[in-house]
Short mmCIF file of C-alpha atoms in Angstrom, two decimals:
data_model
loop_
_atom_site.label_atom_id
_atom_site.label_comp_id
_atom_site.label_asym_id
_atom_site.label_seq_id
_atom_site.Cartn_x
_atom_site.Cartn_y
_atom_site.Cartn_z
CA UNK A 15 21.87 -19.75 7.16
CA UNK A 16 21.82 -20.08 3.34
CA UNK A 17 20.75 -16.83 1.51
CA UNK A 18 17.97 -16.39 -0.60
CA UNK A 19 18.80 -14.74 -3.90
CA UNK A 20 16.88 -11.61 -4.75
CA UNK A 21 16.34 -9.82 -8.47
CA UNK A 22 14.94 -6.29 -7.92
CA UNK A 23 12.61 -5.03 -10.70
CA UNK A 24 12.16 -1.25 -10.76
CA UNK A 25 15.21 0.92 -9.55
CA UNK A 26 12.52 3.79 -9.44
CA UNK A 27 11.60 6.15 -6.41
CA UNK A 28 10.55 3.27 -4.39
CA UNK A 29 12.38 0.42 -5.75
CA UNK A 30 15.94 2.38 -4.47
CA UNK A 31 14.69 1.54 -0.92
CA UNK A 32 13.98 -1.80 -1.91
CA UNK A 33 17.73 -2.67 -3.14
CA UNK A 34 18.50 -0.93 -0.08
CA UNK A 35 16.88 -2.84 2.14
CA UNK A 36 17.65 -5.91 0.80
CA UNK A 37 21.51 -5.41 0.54
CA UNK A 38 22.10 -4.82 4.25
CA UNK A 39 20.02 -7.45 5.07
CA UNK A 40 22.11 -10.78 6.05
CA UNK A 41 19.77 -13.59 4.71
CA UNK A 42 19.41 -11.86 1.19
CA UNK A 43 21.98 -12.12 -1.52
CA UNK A 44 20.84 -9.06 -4.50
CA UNK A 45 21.57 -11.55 -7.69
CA UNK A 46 20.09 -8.73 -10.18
CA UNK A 47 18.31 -5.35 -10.29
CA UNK A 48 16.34 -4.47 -13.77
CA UNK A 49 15.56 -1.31 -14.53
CA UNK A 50 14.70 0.31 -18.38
CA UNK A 51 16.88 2.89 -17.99
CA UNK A 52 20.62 2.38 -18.43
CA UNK A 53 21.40 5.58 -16.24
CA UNK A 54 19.34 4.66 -13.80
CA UNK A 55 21.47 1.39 -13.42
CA UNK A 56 24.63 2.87 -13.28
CA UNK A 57 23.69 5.34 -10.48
CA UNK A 58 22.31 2.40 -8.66
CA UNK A 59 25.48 0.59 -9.07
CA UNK A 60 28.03 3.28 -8.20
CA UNK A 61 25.69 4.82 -5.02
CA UNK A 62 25.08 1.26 -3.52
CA UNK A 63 28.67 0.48 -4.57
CA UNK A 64 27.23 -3.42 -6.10
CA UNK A 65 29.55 -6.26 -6.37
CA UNK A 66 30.42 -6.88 -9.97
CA UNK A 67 28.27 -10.08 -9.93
CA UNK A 68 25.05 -8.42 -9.45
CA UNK A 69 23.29 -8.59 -12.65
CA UNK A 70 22.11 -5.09 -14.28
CA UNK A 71 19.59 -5.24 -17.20
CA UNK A 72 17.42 -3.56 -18.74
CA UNK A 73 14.06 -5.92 -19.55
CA UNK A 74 13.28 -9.07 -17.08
CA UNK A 75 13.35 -11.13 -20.33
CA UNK A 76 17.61 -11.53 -19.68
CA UNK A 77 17.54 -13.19 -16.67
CA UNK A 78 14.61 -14.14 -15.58
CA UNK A 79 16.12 -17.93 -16.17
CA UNK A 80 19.10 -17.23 -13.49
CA UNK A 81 19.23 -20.43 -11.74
CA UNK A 82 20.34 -17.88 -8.84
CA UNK A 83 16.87 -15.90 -8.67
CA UNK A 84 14.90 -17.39 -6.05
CA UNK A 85 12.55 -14.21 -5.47
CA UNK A 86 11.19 -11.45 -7.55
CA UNK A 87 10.90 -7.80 -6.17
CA UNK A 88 8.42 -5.87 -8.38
CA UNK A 89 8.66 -2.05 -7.82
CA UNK A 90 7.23 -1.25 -11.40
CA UNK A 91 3.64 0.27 -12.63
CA UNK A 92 0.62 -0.71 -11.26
CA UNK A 93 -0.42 -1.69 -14.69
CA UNK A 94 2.51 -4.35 -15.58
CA UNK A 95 2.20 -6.20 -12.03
CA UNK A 96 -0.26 -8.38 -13.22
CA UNK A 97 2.04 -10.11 -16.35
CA UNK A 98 5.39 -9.89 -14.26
CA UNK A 99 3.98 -11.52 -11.06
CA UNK A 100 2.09 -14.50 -12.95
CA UNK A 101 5.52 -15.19 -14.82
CA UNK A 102 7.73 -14.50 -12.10
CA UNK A 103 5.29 -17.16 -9.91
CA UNK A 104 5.16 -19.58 -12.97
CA UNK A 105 9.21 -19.16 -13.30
CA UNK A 106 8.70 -20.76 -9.36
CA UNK A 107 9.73 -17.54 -7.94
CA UNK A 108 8.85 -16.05 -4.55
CA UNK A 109 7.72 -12.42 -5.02
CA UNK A 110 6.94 -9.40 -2.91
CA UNK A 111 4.75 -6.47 -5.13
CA UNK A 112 4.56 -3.10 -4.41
CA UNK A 113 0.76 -1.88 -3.87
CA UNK A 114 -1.40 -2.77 -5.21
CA UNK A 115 -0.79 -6.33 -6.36
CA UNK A 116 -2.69 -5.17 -9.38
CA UNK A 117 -5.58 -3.24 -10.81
CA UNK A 118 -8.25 -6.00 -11.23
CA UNK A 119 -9.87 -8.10 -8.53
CA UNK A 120 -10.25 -11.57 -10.44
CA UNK A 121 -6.24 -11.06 -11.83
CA UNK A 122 -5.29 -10.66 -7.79
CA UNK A 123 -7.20 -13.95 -7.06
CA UNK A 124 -5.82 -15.95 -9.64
CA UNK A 125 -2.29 -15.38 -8.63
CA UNK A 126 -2.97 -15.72 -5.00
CA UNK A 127 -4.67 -18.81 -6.32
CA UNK A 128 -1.54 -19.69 -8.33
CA UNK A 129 1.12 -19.05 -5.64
CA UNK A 130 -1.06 -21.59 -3.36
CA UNK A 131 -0.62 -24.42 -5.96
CA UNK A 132 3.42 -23.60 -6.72
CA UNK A 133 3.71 -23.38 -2.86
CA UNK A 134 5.85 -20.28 -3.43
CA UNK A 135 5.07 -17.08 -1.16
CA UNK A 136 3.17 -13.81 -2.87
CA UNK A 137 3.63 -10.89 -0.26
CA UNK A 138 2.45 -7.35 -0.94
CA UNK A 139 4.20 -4.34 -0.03
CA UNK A 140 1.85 -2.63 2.33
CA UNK A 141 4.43 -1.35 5.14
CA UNK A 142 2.50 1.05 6.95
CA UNK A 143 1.21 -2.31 8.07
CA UNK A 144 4.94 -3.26 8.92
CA UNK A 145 5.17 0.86 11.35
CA UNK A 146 5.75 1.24 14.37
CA UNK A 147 3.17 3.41 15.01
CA UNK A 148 0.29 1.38 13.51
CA UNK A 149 1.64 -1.69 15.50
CA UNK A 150 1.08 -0.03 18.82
CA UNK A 151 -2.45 1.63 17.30
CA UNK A 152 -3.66 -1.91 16.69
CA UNK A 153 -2.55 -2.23 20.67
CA UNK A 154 -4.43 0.77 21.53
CA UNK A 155 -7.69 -0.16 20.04
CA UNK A 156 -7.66 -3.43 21.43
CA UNK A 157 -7.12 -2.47 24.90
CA UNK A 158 -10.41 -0.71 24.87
CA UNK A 159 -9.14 2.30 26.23
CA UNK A 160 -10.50 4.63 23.82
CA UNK A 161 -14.13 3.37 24.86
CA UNK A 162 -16.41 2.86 22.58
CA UNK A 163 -15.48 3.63 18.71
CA UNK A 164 -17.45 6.17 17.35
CA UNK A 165 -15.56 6.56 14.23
CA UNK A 166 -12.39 7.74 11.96
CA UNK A 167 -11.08 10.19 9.88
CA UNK A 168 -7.52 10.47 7.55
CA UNK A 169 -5.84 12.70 5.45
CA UNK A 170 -3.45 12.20 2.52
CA UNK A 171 -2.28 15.37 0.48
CA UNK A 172 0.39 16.65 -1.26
CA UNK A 173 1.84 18.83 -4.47
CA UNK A 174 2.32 15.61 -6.17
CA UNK A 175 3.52 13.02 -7.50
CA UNK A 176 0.67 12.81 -9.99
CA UNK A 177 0.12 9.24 -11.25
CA UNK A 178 -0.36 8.77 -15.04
CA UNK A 179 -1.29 5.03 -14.17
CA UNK A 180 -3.89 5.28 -11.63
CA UNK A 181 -6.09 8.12 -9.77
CA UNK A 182 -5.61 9.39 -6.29
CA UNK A 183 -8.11 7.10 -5.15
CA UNK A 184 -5.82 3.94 -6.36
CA UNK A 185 -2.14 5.72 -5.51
CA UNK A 186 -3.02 6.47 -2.07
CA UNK A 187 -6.52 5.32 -0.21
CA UNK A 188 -4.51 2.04 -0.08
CA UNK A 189 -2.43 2.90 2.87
CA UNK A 190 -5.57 4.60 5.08
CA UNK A 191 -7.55 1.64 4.19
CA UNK A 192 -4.84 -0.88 4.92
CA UNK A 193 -4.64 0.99 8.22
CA UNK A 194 -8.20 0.75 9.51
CA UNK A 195 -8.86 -2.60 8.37
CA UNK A 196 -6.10 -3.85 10.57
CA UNK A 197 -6.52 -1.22 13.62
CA UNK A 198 -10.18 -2.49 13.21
CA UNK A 199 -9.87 -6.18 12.67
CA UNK A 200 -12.65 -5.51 10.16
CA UNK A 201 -13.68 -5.10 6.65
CA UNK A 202 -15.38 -2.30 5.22
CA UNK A 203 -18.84 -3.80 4.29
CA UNK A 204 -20.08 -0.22 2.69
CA UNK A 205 -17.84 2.40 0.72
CA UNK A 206 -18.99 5.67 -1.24
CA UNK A 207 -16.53 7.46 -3.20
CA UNK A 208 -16.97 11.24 -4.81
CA UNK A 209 -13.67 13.13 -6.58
CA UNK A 210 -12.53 15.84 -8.60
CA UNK A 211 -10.36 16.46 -12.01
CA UNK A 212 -8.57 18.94 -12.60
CA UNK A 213 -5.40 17.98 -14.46
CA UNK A 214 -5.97 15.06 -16.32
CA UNK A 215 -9.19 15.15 -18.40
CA UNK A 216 -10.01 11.82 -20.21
CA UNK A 217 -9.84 13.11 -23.35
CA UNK A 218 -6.14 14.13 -22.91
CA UNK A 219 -5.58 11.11 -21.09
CA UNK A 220 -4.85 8.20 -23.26
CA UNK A 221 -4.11 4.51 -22.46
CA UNK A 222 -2.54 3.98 -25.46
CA UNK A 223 0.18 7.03 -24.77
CA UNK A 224 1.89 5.66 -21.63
CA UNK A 225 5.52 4.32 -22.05
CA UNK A 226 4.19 0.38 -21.44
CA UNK A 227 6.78 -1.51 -23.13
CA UNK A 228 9.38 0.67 -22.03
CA UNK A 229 8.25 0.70 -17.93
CA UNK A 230 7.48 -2.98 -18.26
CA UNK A 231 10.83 -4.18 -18.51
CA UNK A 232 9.95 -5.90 -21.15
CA UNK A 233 7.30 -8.07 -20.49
CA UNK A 234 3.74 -7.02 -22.64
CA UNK A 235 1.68 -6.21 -19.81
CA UNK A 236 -2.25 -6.11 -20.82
CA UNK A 237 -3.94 -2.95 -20.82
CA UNK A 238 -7.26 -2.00 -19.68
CA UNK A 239 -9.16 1.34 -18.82
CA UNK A 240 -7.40 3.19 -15.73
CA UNK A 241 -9.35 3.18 -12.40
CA UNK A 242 -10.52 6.69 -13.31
CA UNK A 243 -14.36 8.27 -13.39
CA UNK A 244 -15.89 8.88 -16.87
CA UNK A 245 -13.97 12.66 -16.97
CA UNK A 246 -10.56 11.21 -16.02
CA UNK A 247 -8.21 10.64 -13.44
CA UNK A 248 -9.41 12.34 -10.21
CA UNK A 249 -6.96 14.20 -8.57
CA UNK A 250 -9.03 14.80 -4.83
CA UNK A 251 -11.53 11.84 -3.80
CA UNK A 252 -13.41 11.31 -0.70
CA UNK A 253 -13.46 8.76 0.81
CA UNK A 254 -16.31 7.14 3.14
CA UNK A 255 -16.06 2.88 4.93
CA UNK A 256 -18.92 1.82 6.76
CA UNK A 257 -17.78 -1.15 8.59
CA UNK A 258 -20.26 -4.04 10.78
CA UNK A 259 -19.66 -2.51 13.73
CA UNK A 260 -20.92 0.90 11.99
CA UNK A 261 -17.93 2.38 12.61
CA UNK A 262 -17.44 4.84 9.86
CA UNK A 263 -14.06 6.28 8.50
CA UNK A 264 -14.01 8.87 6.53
CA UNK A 265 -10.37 9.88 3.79
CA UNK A 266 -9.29 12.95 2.31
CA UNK A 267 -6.91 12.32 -0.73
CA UNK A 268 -5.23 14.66 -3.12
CA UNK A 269 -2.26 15.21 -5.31
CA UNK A 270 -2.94 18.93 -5.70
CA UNK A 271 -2.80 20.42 -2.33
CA UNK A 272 0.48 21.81 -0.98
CA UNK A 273 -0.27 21.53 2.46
CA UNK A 274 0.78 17.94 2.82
CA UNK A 275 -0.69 15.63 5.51
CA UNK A 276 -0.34 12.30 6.55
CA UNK A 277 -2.58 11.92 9.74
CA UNK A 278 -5.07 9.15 10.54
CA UNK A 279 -7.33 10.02 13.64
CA UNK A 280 -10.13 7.08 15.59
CA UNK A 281 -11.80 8.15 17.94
CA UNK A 282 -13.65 6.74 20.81
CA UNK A 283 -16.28 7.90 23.72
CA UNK A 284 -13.03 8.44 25.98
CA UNK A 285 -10.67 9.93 23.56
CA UNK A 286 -8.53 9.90 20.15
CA UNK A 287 -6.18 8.14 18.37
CA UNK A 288 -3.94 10.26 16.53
CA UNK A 289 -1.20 9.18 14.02
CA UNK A 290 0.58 11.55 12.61
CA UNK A 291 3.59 11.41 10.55
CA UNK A 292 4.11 15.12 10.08
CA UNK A 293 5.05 15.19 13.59
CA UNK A 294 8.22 13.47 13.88
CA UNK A 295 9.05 13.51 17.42
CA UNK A 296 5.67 12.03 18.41
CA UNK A 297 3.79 10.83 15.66
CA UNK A 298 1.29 8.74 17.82
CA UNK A 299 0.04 10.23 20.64
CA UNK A 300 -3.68 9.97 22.60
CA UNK A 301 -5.91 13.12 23.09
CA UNK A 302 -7.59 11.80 26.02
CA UNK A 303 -10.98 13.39 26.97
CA UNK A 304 -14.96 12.41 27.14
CA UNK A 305 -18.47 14.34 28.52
CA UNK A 306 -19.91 14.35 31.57
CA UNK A 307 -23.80 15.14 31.34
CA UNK A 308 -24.57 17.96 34.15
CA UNK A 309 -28.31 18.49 33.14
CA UNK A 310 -29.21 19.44 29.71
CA UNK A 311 -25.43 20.31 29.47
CA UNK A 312 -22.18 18.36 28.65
CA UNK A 313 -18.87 18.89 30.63
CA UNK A 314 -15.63 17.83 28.73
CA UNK A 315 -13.24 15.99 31.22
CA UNK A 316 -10.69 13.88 31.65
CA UNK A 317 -8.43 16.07 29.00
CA UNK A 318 -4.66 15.42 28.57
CA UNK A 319 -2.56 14.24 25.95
CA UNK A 320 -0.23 10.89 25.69
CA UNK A 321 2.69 10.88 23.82
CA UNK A 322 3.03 6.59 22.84
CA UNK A 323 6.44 5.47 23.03
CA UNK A 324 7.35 3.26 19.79
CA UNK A 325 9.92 1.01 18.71
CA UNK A 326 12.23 1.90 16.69
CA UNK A 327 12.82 0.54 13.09
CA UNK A 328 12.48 1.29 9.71
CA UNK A 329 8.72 -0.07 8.36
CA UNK A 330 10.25 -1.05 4.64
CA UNK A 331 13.28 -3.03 6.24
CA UNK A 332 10.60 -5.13 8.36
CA UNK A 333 8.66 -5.64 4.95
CA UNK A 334 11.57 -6.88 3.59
CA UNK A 335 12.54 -9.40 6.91
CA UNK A 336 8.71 -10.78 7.06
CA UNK A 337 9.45 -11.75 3.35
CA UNK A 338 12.64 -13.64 3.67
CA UNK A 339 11.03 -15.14 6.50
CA UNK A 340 7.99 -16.03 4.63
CA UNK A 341 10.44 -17.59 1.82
CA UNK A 342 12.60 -19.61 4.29
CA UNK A 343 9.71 -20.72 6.33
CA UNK A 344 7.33 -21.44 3.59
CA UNK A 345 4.66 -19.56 5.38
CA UNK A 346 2.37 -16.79 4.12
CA UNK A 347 2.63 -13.51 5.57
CA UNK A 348 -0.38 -13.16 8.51
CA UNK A 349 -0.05 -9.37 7.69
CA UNK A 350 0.35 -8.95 4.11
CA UNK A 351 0.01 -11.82 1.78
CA UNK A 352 -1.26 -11.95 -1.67
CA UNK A 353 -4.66 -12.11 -0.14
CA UNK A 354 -4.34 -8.80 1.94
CA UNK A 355 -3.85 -6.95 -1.27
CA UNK A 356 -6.23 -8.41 -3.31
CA UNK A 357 -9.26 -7.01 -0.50
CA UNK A 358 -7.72 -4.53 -0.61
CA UNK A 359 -7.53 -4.41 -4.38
CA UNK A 360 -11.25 -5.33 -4.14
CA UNK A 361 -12.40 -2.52 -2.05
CA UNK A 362 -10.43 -0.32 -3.74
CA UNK A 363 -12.62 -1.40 -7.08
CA UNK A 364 -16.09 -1.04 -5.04
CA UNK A 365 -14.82 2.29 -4.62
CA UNK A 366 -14.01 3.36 -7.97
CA UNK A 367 -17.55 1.93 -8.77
CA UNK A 368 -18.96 4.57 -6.50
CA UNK A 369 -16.77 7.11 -8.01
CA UNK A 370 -17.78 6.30 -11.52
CA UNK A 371 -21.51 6.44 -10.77
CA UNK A 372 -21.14 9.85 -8.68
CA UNK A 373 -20.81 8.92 -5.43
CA UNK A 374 -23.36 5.97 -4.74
CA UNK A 375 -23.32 4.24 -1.70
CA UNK A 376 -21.59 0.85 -2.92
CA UNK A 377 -21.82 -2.64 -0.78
CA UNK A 378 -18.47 -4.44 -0.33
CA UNK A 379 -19.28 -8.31 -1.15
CA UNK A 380 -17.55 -11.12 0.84
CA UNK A 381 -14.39 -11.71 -1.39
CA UNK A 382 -14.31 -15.60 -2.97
CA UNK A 383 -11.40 -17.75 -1.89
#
């Protein structure tokens, strides 16, 4: 089976799981990996010990003509997705984003719009979507046998990393969101969004300060105002969906909270859903329980708890396998595509909107195709 040739832009945190991924897997061929920073190359190259015809550079400008590149990875800001993904998909390039596919709602839709006419394949990076666990959870729901959904509740915290790009709300609602949509089967059709600063105060917090041309790898990316409220970049938000169903779920994000958690919870009139990832040896598991009315009074029963047995890969290696499929079967991803990410993209901006305006309730509207 021939290979399909891969150029990895952004050797960053995430983008060293990327080249990763890709390398061991036996229908890609890495062609290139850019990064800004020369160090940053050279460790890449000596810890993944590359052949000597991968291509190291520092801006996408160098090679983005290689005859050899037939997808883009883009593991770069949120802010320069927009300009590298339209010329990446206008270079007739497959590409794969990390969230989210970009910051604006009508820039999403016009390259899902413009992958659709190239017939090339726009995936987003979304890989909770791609666990283990949140396979199964989508199972769980289905089956009915929580009973009937009541409602949901996640929390996302942790001592950092603080964004300079984007809030809390835009670095990490994504994933929660991502998760109940497709546990669901629904769309939010209602969001309300309130948040704190505390560290970065708009008027310390300049556009015009952040290294663009430098993370951009060269490409002039085109800046707007940061998904932020009037004071600045929030660093706890709350989150509240309303859903058609009236199912409501209900996030807890922050950067600045040392107890980190990563644990989504639905629950249902004969038990919970839990899905933690804090608890390694079982991170999904069922607390099983409902009421029985005795009189005035209500009698829990029914209590135990179900550890759910889960295959066993990694999430970001499946990402990367449902792309190369995607590529070599020119279909879009069912789970992730270009159009995932831009609703998600556009309920993350109805939430900001409710953010910025203090918290009003904020209706989704039915995203144009």
């Amino acid at each position: 089976m021939k290979q399909t040739g891969v150029a990895i832009l952004g050797a960053g945190r995430w983008g060293k799981h990327l080249i990763r991924n890709f390398l061991t897997h036996p229908d890609a061929c890495l062609v290139a990996v850019v990064d800004p920073y020369p160090e940053t190359l050279a460790a890449i190259k000596d810890k993944y010990n590359l052949a000597p015809e991968v291509r190291l550079a520092t801006d996408w400008e160098s090679i983005r003509d290689l005859p050899t590149i037939e997808a883009v990875v883009i593991a770069t800001p949120a802010v320069t997705h927009y300009t590298l993904i339209k010329d990446a998909l206008q270079q007739g390039k497959h590409v794969l984003a990390e969230k989210p596919l970009t910051l604006d709602v009508a820039e999403c839709l016009e390259l899902c719009h413009l992958a659709q006419e190239k017939q090339l394949q726009l995936m987003v990076d979304h890989t909770y979507l791609f666990h283990p666990a949140v396979k199964r959870a989508q199972e769980v729901v289905n089956s009915e046998c929580l009973g009937d959904l009541r409602y949901g509740y996640a929390a996302r915290t942790n001592l950092g990393p603080v964004r300079q790009d984007v809030d809390s709300l835009w670095d990490l609602a994504i994933h929660d969101i991502a998760i109940f949509n497709y546990c669901l089967g629904q769309l939010p059709v209602q969001v309300q969004a309130t948040g704190k600063v505390w560290l970065q105060f708009q008027k310390e917090f300049q556009v015009s300060n952040l290294p663009v041309t430098t993370n951009n790898l060269g490409q002039k990316a085109t800046l707007r105002e940061q998904p932020s409220t009037p004071q600045g970049l929030a660093d706890l938000v709350q989150v509240t969906l309303t859903y058609p169903t009236g199912f409501q779920a209900f996030i807890h994000l922050c950067w600045l909270n040392p107890d980190k958690q990563r644990r989504l919870g639905i629950v249902g009139t004969q038990g919970t859903l839990i899905f933690d990832e804090m608890v390694a040896q079982a991170p999904l598991t069922i607390q099983h329980g409902y009421f029985e009315q005795n009189g005035e009074y209500f009698i829990p029963g029914g209590q135990h708890r179900e550890v759910l047995d889960l295959e066993s890969f990694e999430p970001l290696y499946s990402v990367c396998d449902r792309f190369l499929n995607s590529v070599r079967l020119s279909q879009p991803s069912s789970i992730s595509s270009g159009w995932v990410g831009a609703q998600l993209v556009h309920i993350l901006s109805c939430l900001s909107q409710s953010l910025h305006q203090g918290g009003v309730p904020v209706t989704v509207p039915q995203l144009p195709k």
